[in-house]
């Protein structure tokens, strides 16, 4: 590595991390981004399914689910199992799938093992074809779940919930949509996802570009040709810019590099890209798995990635590697049980440096141009950005038609009619692809989403004005029968679908309690919510410490400018697996004492 310091010198590396972080800190933090509004409003349209006319619906249902992604369909499935037959699902997209409906960019692939990521594999008897499957296979699995639980007939698509009002007199939510529907629902489960609003960078001149523009979550195959597996023949005579080098760009870049006449990749912060090592599923191994294997494997992964070494590492991939290494090193040192917290922290630091040095060395080994290899080096602690895994990303920069344009942490300077400017140089392009990610949406009710009004007309955003307020992330006081499936104040595991599955069961358990007790409404007591908020805040210093040490990004509020209010909206800092165990124990030990149930 052509750095002017010893990369095994932890202090020197830490200093470099701080320098790189400082370079990227901006006063406008998360406000630097803009939504897809104004002249960009059409970029958010559904490019996959045409919106069909339909008559408004007026109906009374037992439960209404907002969102038809994995969160929504798992909630609906678990409600069906809990005896709630009378369901309605409202979805903004033209079909089921949520993030997997929208993200059909070339190369879109699940970065967590399919055997734990794809829900209900045992129930549905499905064997994923590969350890890490691609988006089209994930969408097929979405359809499998939908058909198994007969959810298709109860869904309305291209429909957005606009308002929800709690009616105390009949203990129902009155839910209205942008298609003129009115649903009277006993229970409402919101599962609209924390990353469902695409964002654009606020680069000066962004409106002036005259060429083609789209966001990765609305891929325009009419323009690029090809499909999710590549073959983008429409780009053969095009000069293309990709802005962003996060987990999405890492999957997209190799395909565009293969097809475009010229590709410029505009980088602000490099991703750490480890090997993927995907493989086809061995049917013999798969059929040898014993009943209950999937839950066991998911829990094993959550516990290990939560920092608890276990004798057996079922998934055994890049995600679980860190804990494996800690355990091995502790065992080798003979310290095992007796290691002091200081010694443990030092070991973690050492391994973090070791991992990042490996990733940096991998870049040097795979990228031929020394300047590009240098610019692609990630200078931050492991896990400050979502780790990426890809076997073709780095090699793409060896192609003569592919150029990395590193912005030294500053981002693209300006966009003109013809192209993008960095360091005073204008790169003329025909097409700009924004791989710039999504707004982090904590609350399910928000300005550009729907508005929920609870008892006495209280607006949900006002409820959270002095800091997010829930019990276990899934309910809040004063908003009876309204459930949230969200990581805010709950679990945020690397295997996100595990959170959706656990919280769906938590919601279904609660609704089953209400129904079996002959009640009509449920909400957490104010005291229980206060206690949970205090728990979240008491652990928040761990997040603050992490945020302070990391380069800006979505994991640390774009630079760690947490206020006491925003800290309250973070996930449970004790770790996702600890949170899942905590709520299971709560259910098993009379958790309903924290709930207020009522009938008319
Ligand atoms: P990210 O938010 O992770 O990345 C956005 C990228 O845009 C970053 O590289 C960012 O740089 C860059 N950027 C922003 N503004 C500018 C600017 N002004 N100039 C230049 N570059 C800029 O979005 P992704 O779409 O990659 O990922 C979204 C989420 O989806 C993440 O949580 C990701 O982990 C997840 N994901 C999950 C997958 C899975 O398989 N489960 C697959 C793909 C994505 P900087 O880092 O400096 O901010």
Short mmCIF file of N, CA, C and O in Angstrom, two decimals, residues 81-171:
data_model
loop_
_atom_site.label_atom_id
_atom_site.label_comp_id
_atom_site.label_asym_id
_atom_site.label_seq_id
_atom_site.Cartn_x
_atom_site.Cartn_y
_atom_site.Cartn_z
N UNK A 81 -52.59 -17.08 10.32
CA UNK A 81 -52.37 -18.22 11.22
C UNK A 81 -53.01 -17.98 12.59
O UNK A 81 -53.40 -18.92 13.27
N UNK A 82 -53.10 -16.69 12.99
CA UNK A 82 -53.71 -16.38 14.30
C UNK A 82 -55.23 -16.31 14.19
O UNK A 82 -55.91 -15.94 15.14
N UNK A 83 -55.77 -16.64 13.04
CA UNK A 83 -57.23 -16.72 12.88
C UNK A 83 -57.86 -15.46 12.31
O UNK A 83 -59.08 -15.36 12.27
N UNK A 84 -57.04 -14.49 11.89
CA UNK A 84 -57.62 -13.28 11.29
C UNK A 84 -57.74 -13.54 9.78
O UNK A 84 -56.77 -13.50 9.04
N UNK A 85 -58.95 -13.81 9.33
CA UNK A 85 -59.17 -14.16 7.93
C UNK A 85 -59.44 -12.92 7.08
O UNK A 85 -59.09 -12.86 5.91
N UNK A 86 -60.09 -11.96 7.74
CA UNK A 86 -60.62 -10.82 7.03
C UNK A 86 -59.56 -9.72 6.93
O UNK A 86 -59.42 -8.89 7.81
N UNK A 87 -58.79 -9.75 5.84
CA UNK A 87 -57.60 -8.91 5.72
C UNK A 87 -57.68 -8.01 4.49
O UNK A 87 -58.33 -8.35 3.51
N UNK A 88 -56.93 -6.93 4.53
CA UNK A 88 -56.74 -6.11 3.34
C UNK A 88 -55.28 -5.63 3.35
O UNK A 88 -54.76 -5.25 4.39
N UNK A 89 -54.63 -5.71 2.20
CA UNK A 89 -53.25 -5.21 2.09
C UNK A 89 -53.25 -4.04 1.11
O UNK A 89 -53.80 -4.15 0.01
N UNK A 90 -52.65 -2.94 1.51
CA UNK A 90 -52.57 -1.76 0.64
C UNK A 90 -51.10 -1.53 0.30
O UNK A 90 -50.25 -1.42 1.19
N UNK A 91 -50.80 -1.45 -0.98
CA UNK A 91 -49.40 -1.35 -1.41
C UNK A 91 -49.26 -0.26 -2.48
O UNK A 91 -50.04 -0.18 -3.41
N UNK A 92 -48.21 0.53 -2.33
CA UNK A 92 -47.94 1.66 -3.25
C UNK A 92 -47.45 1.18 -4.62
O UNK A 92 -47.72 1.81 -5.63
N UNK A 93 -46.74 0.06 -4.63
CA UNK A 93 -46.18 -0.45 -5.89
C UNK A 93 -47.25 -1.20 -6.69
O UNK A 93 -48.37 -1.39 -6.23
N UNK A 94 -46.86 -1.66 -7.86
CA UNK A 94 -47.78 -2.40 -8.72
C UNK A 94 -47.82 -3.88 -8.43
O UNK A 94 -48.43 -4.66 -9.18
N UNK A 95 -47.17 -4.31 -7.36
CA UNK A 95 -47.17 -5.73 -7.00
C UNK A 95 -46.53 -5.92 -5.64
O UNK A 95 -46.12 -4.95 -4.99
N UNK A 96 -46.41 -7.18 -5.22
CA UNK A 96 -45.79 -7.48 -3.93
C UNK A 96 -44.26 -7.41 -4.04
O UNK A 96 -43.70 -7.49 -5.14
N UNK A 97 -43.59 -7.35 -2.91
CA UNK A 97 -42.13 -7.48 -2.91
C UNK A 97 -41.37 -6.36 -2.24
O UNK A 97 -40.20 -6.52 -1.90
N UNK A 98 -42.02 -5.17 -2.09
CA UNK A 98 -41.33 -4.07 -1.40
C UNK A 98 -40.01 -3.74 -2.05
O UNK A 98 -39.93 -3.50 -3.27
N UNK A 99 -38.95 -3.77 -1.28
CA UNK A 99 -37.63 -3.41 -1.80
C UNK A 99 -37.26 -4.27 -3.01
O UNK A 99 -36.61 -3.82 -3.94
N UNK A 100 -37.75 -5.52 -3.03
CA UNK A 100 -37.41 -6.42 -4.15
C UNK A 100 -38.33 -6.21 -5.34
O UNK A 100 -38.07 -6.71 -6.43
N UNK A 101 -39.42 -5.52 -5.12
CA UNK A 101 -40.25 -5.09 -6.26
C UNK A 101 -39.52 -3.97 -6.99
O UNK A 101 -39.37 -3.98 -8.21
N UNK A 102 -39.05 -2.98 -6.19
CA UNK A 102 -38.48 -1.77 -6.80
C UNK A 102 -37.07 -2.02 -7.32
O UNK A 102 -36.71 -1.54 -8.39
N UNK A 103 -36.26 -2.72 -6.53
CA UNK A 103 -34.85 -2.84 -6.91
C UNK A 103 -34.63 -4.02 -7.87
O UNK A 103 -34.39 -5.14 -7.46
N UNK A 104 -34.73 -3.71 -9.16
CA UNK A 104 -34.53 -4.74 -10.20
C UNK A 104 -33.33 -4.37 -11.05
O UNK A 104 -33.26 -4.69 -12.23
N UNK A 105 -32.42 -3.60 -10.48
CA UNK A 105 -31.26 -3.17 -11.25
C UNK A 105 -30.42 -4.40 -11.63
O UNK A 105 -30.50 -5.45 -10.97
N UNK A 106 -29.63 -4.30 -12.69
CA UNK A 106 -28.83 -5.47 -13.09
C UNK A 106 -27.87 -5.87 -11.96
O UNK A 106 -27.19 -5.01 -11.40
N UNK A 107 -27.88 -7.14 -11.64
CA UNK A 107 -26.98 -7.63 -10.60
C UNK A 107 -27.61 -7.65 -9.21
O UNK A 107 -26.97 -8.07 -8.25
N UNK A 108 -28.88 -7.18 -9.09
CA UNK A 108 -29.50 -7.11 -7.75
C UNK A 108 -29.52 -8.51 -7.13
O UNK A 108 -30.04 -9.46 -7.71
N UNK A 109 -28.96 -8.59 -5.96
CA UNK A 109 -28.75 -9.89 -5.32
C UNK A 109 -28.84 -9.70 -3.82
O UNK A 109 -28.42 -8.66 -3.29
N UNK A 110 -29.33 -10.71 -3.15
CA UNK A 110 -29.39 -10.68 -1.70
C UNK A 110 -27.97 -10.83 -1.14
O UNK A 110 -27.26 -11.75 -1.51
N UNK A 111 -27.56 -9.88 -0.27
CA UNK A 111 -26.19 -9.98 0.23
C UNK A 111 -26.09 -10.81 1.51
O UNK A 111 -25.01 -10.99 2.06
N UNK A 112 -27.23 -11.31 1.98
CA UNK A 112 -27.25 -12.22 3.14
C UNK A 112 -27.66 -13.59 2.61
O UNK A 112 -28.40 -13.69 1.63
N UNK A 113 -27.19 -14.63 3.24
CA UNK A 113 -27.45 -15.99 2.74
C UNK A 113 -28.96 -16.25 2.53
O UNK A 113 -29.78 -15.99 3.42
N UNK A 114 -29.29 -16.81 1.37
CA UNK A 114 -30.71 -17.06 1.04
C UNK A 114 -31.39 -18.01 2.03
O UNK A 114 -32.58 -17.88 2.27
N UNK A 115 -30.64 -18.95 2.57
CA UNK A 115 -31.27 -19.97 3.44
C UNK A 115 -31.79 -19.34 4.74
O UNK A 115 -32.63 -19.91 5.40
N UNK A 116 -31.23 -18.16 5.09
CA UNK A 116 -31.78 -17.48 6.28
C UNK A 116 -32.58 -16.25 5.88
O UNK A 116 -33.45 -15.81 6.62
N UNK A 117 -32.29 -15.69 4.71
CA UNK A 117 -32.95 -14.44 4.32
C UNK A 117 -34.36 -14.69 3.79
O UNK A 117 -35.30 -13.95 4.11
N UNK A 118 -34.53 -15.72 2.96
CA UNK A 118 -35.85 -15.97 2.38
C UNK A 118 -36.74 -16.60 3.44
O UNK A 118 -36.46 -17.69 3.94
N UNK A 119 -37.83 -15.94 3.80
CA UNK A 119 -38.67 -16.44 4.88
C UNK A 119 -39.42 -17.71 4.49
O UNK A 119 -39.65 -17.97 3.31
N UNK A 120 -39.80 -18.48 5.48
CA UNK A 120 -40.75 -19.59 5.35
C UNK A 120 -40.29 -20.68 4.37
O UNK A 120 -41.13 -21.29 3.70
N UNK A 121 -39.01 -20.92 4.29
CA UNK A 121 -38.53 -21.95 3.36
C UNK A 121 -39.06 -23.32 3.75
O UNK A 121 -39.45 -24.12 2.89
N UNK A 122 -39.07 -23.60 5.04
CA UNK A 122 -39.55 -24.93 5.48
C UNK A 122 -41.05 -25.08 5.26
O UNK A 122 -41.50 -26.09 4.73
N UNK A 123 -41.78 -24.03 5.66
CA UNK A 123 -43.24 -24.09 5.53
C UNK A 123 -43.63 -24.32 4.07
O UNK A 123 -44.59 -25.02 3.77
N UNK A 124 -42.87 -23.70 3.16
CA UNK A 124 -43.25 -23.76 1.75
C UNK A 124 -42.46 -24.80 0.96
O UNK A 124 -42.68 -24.99 -0.24
N UNK A 125 -41.54 -25.46 1.63
CA UNK A 125 -40.77 -26.52 0.99
C UNK A 125 -39.96 -26.04 -0.20
O UNK A 125 -39.87 -26.72 -1.22
N UNK A 126 -39.36 -24.86 -0.08
CA UNK A 126 -38.59 -24.34 -1.22
C UNK A 126 -37.09 -24.36 -0.94
O UNK A 126 -36.64 -23.96 0.13
N UNK A 127 -36.33 -24.82 -1.94
CA UNK A 127 -34.87 -24.82 -1.85
C UNK A 127 -34.32 -23.71 -2.75
O UNK A 127 -34.45 -23.79 -3.98
N UNK A 128 -33.71 -22.67 -2.18
CA UNK A 128 -33.10 -21.64 -3.04
C UNK A 128 -32.02 -22.26 -3.92
O UNK A 128 -31.33 -23.19 -3.49
N UNK A 129 -31.86 -21.73 -5.12
CA UNK A 129 -30.92 -22.37 -6.04
C UNK A 129 -29.46 -22.10 -5.67
O UNK A 129 -28.58 -22.87 -6.03
N UNK A 130 -29.23 -20.97 -4.96
CA UNK A 130 -27.84 -20.61 -4.63
C UNK A 130 -27.76 -20.10 -3.20
O UNK A 130 -28.77 -19.72 -2.60
N UNK A 131 -26.53 -20.04 -2.70
CA UNK A 131 -26.33 -19.52 -1.34
C UNK A 131 -26.79 -18.05 -1.28
O UNK A 131 -27.39 -17.63 -0.31
N UNK A 132 -26.49 -17.28 -2.34
CA UNK A 132 -26.96 -15.89 -2.41
C UNK A 132 -27.72 -15.74 -3.72
O UNK A 132 -27.10 -15.72 -4.79
N UNK A 133 -29.04 -15.67 -3.63
CA UNK A 133 -29.82 -15.68 -4.87
C UNK A 133 -30.02 -14.26 -5.39
O UNK A 133 -29.85 -13.28 -4.68
N UNK A 134 -30.42 -14.18 -6.65
CA UNK A 134 -30.65 -12.90 -7.31
C UNK A 134 -32.10 -12.45 -7.11
O UNK A 134 -32.97 -13.23 -6.71
N UNK A 135 -32.33 -11.16 -7.47
CA UNK A 135 -33.62 -10.53 -7.15
C UNK A 135 -34.81 -11.25 -7.79
O UNK A 135 -35.88 -11.34 -7.18
N UNK A 136 -34.65 -11.78 -9.01
CA UNK A 136 -35.82 -12.40 -9.65
C UNK A 136 -36.26 -13.65 -8.87
O UNK A 136 -37.45 -13.91 -8.72
N UNK A 137 -35.29 -14.38 -8.32
CA UNK A 137 -35.66 -15.56 -7.52
C UNK A 137 -36.32 -15.13 -6.19
O UNK A 137 -37.21 -15.80 -5.68
N UNK A 138 -35.87 -13.99 -5.68
CA UNK A 138 -36.49 -13.49 -4.44
C UNK A 138 -37.95 -13.10 -4.72
O UNK A 138 -38.86 -13.41 -3.95
N UNK A 139 -38.16 -12.45 -5.87
CA UNK A 139 -39.54 -12.07 -6.22
C UNK A 139 -40.42 -13.31 -6.41
O UNK A 139 -41.58 -13.34 -6.02
N UNK A 140 -39.84 -14.35 -7.00
CA UNK A 140 -40.62 -15.59 -7.16
C UNK A 140 -41.01 -16.15 -5.79
O UNK A 140 -42.10 -16.67 -5.60
N UNK A 141 -40.09 -16.01 -4.82
CA UNK A 141 -40.40 -16.52 -3.49
C UNK A 141 -41.48 -15.66 -2.81
O UNK A 141 -42.34 -16.18 -2.09
N UNK A 142 -41.43 -14.36 -3.08
CA UNK A 142 -42.48 -13.48 -2.58
C UNK A 142 -43.83 -14.01 -3.08
O UNK A 142 -44.79 -14.18 -2.32
N UNK A 143 -43.90 -14.31 -4.38
CA UNK A 143 -45.15 -14.82 -4.97
C UNK A 143 -45.57 -16.13 -4.32
O UNK A 143 -46.75 -16.40 -4.12
N UNK A 144 -44.57 -16.96 -4.02
CA UNK A 144 -44.85 -18.27 -3.38
C UNK A 144 -45.56 -18.06 -2.04
O UNK A 144 -46.55 -18.72 -1.73
N UNK A 145 -45.04 -17.12 -1.25
CA UNK A 145 -45.65 -16.86 0.07
C UNK A 145 -47.05 -16.28 -0.13
O UNK A 145 -48.02 -16.70 0.52
N UNK A 146 -47.15 -15.33 -1.04
CA UNK A 146 -48.43 -14.67 -1.30
C UNK A 146 -49.49 -15.70 -1.70
O UNK A 146 -50.62 -15.68 -1.20
N UNK A 147 -49.12 -16.62 -2.58
CA UNK A 147 -50.10 -17.60 -3.04
C UNK A 147 -50.43 -18.62 -1.94
O UNK A 147 -51.57 -19.00 -1.77
N UNK A 148 -49.41 -19.02 -1.19
CA UNK A 148 -49.65 -19.99 -0.11
C UNK A 148 -50.66 -19.45 0.91
O UNK A 148 -51.54 -20.18 1.37
N UNK A 149 -50.52 -18.17 1.24
CA UNK A 149 -51.42 -17.59 2.26
C UNK A 149 -52.61 -16.87 1.61
O UNK A 149 -53.34 -16.15 2.29
N UNK A 150 -52.78 -17.07 0.32
CA UNK A 150 -53.91 -16.50 -0.43
C UNK A 150 -54.06 -15.00 -0.19
O UNK A 150 -55.12 -14.50 0.18
N UNK A 151 -52.96 -14.29 -0.38
CA UNK A 151 -52.96 -12.85 -0.10
C UNK A 151 -53.27 -12.00 -1.33
O UNK A 151 -53.64 -10.84 -1.20
N UNK A 152 -53.12 -12.60 -2.52
CA UNK A 152 -53.30 -11.80 -3.73
C UNK A 152 -54.71 -11.18 -3.81
O UNK A 152 -54.84 -9.99 -4.10
N UNK A 153 -55.76 -11.98 -3.52
CA UNK A 153 -57.10 -11.39 -3.68
C UNK A 153 -57.38 -10.24 -2.71
O UNK A 153 -58.30 -9.46 -2.95
N UNK A 154 -56.62 -10.13 -1.63
CA UNK A 154 -56.95 -9.07 -0.65
C UNK A 154 -56.07 -7.84 -0.82
O UNK A 154 -56.13 -6.91 -0.02
N UNK A 155 -55.24 -7.83 -1.87
CA UNK A 155 -54.32 -6.69 -2.04
C UNK A 155 -54.85 -5.67 -3.03
O UNK A 155 -55.49 -6.03 -4.02
N UNK A 156 -54.60 -4.40 -2.73
CA UNK A 156 -54.79 -3.35 -3.74
C UNK A 156 -53.43 -2.71 -3.98
O UNK A 156 -52.71 -2.37 -3.05
N UNK A 157 -53.08 -2.57 -5.27
CA UNK A 157 -51.77 -2.03 -5.64
C UNK A 157 -51.89 -0.61 -6.17
O UNK A 157 -52.99 -0.13 -6.43
N UNK A 158 -50.74 0.00 -6.35
CA UNK A 158 -50.69 1.39 -6.79
C UNK A 158 -51.67 2.23 -5.97
O UNK A 158 -52.44 3.04 -6.51
N UNK A 159 -51.62 1.99 -4.69
CA UNK A 159 -52.55 2.67 -3.78
C UNK A 159 -51.77 3.12 -2.55
O UNK A 159 -51.05 2.32 -1.95
N UNK A 160 -51.93 4.39 -2.21
CA UNK A 160 -51.22 4.91 -1.04
C UNK A 160 -52.18 5.30 0.04
O UNK A 160 -53.16 6.01 -0.22
N UNK A 161 -51.91 4.83 1.25
CA UNK A 161 -52.71 5.28 2.39
C UNK A 161 -52.40 6.75 2.61
O UNK A 161 -51.24 7.16 2.61
N UNK A 162 -53.44 7.55 2.76
CA UNK A 162 -53.23 8.98 2.99
C UNK A 162 -53.44 9.34 4.46
O UNK A 162 -52.64 10.05 5.04
N UNK A 163 -54.55 8.87 5.02
CA UNK A 163 -54.82 9.22 6.43
C UNK A 163 -55.42 8.04 7.17
O UNK A 163 -56.10 7.19 6.58
N UNK A 164 -55.18 8.04 8.47
CA UNK A 164 -55.79 7.03 9.35
C UNK A 164 -56.29 7.77 10.57
O UNK A 164 -55.54 8.54 11.17
N UNK A 165 -57.55 7.53 10.93
CA UNK A 165 -58.12 8.16 12.12
C UNK A 165 -58.69 7.08 13.03
O UNK A 165 -59.46 6.23 12.57
N UNK A 166 -58.33 7.13 14.30
CA UNK A 166 -58.88 6.18 15.26
C UNK A 166 -60.27 6.64 15.69
O UNK A 166 -60.47 7.79 16.06
N UNK A 167 -61.25 5.72 15.58
CA UNK A 167 -62.61 6.03 16.00
C UNK A 167 -62.89 5.29 17.29
O UNK A 167 -63.12 4.08 17.28
N UNK A 168 -62.87 6.03 18.38
CA UNK A 168 -63.03 5.39 19.70
C UNK A 168 -64.40 4.73 19.83
O UNK A 168 -64.54 3.66 20.44
N UNK A 169 -65.42 5.34 19.18
CA UNK A 169 -66.79 4.85 19.38
C UNK A 169 -66.96 3.41 18.90
O UNK A 169 -67.63 2.61 19.56
N UNK A 170 -66.34 3.07 17.77
CA UNK A 170 -66.48 1.66 17.33
C UNK A 170 -65.14 0.94 17.34
O UNK A 170 -65.02 -0.17 16.86
N UNK A 171 -64.15 1.58 17.95
CA UNK A 171 -62.82 0.98 18.09
C UNK A 171 -62.29 0.43 16.76
O UNK A 171 -61.92 -0.73 16.63
#
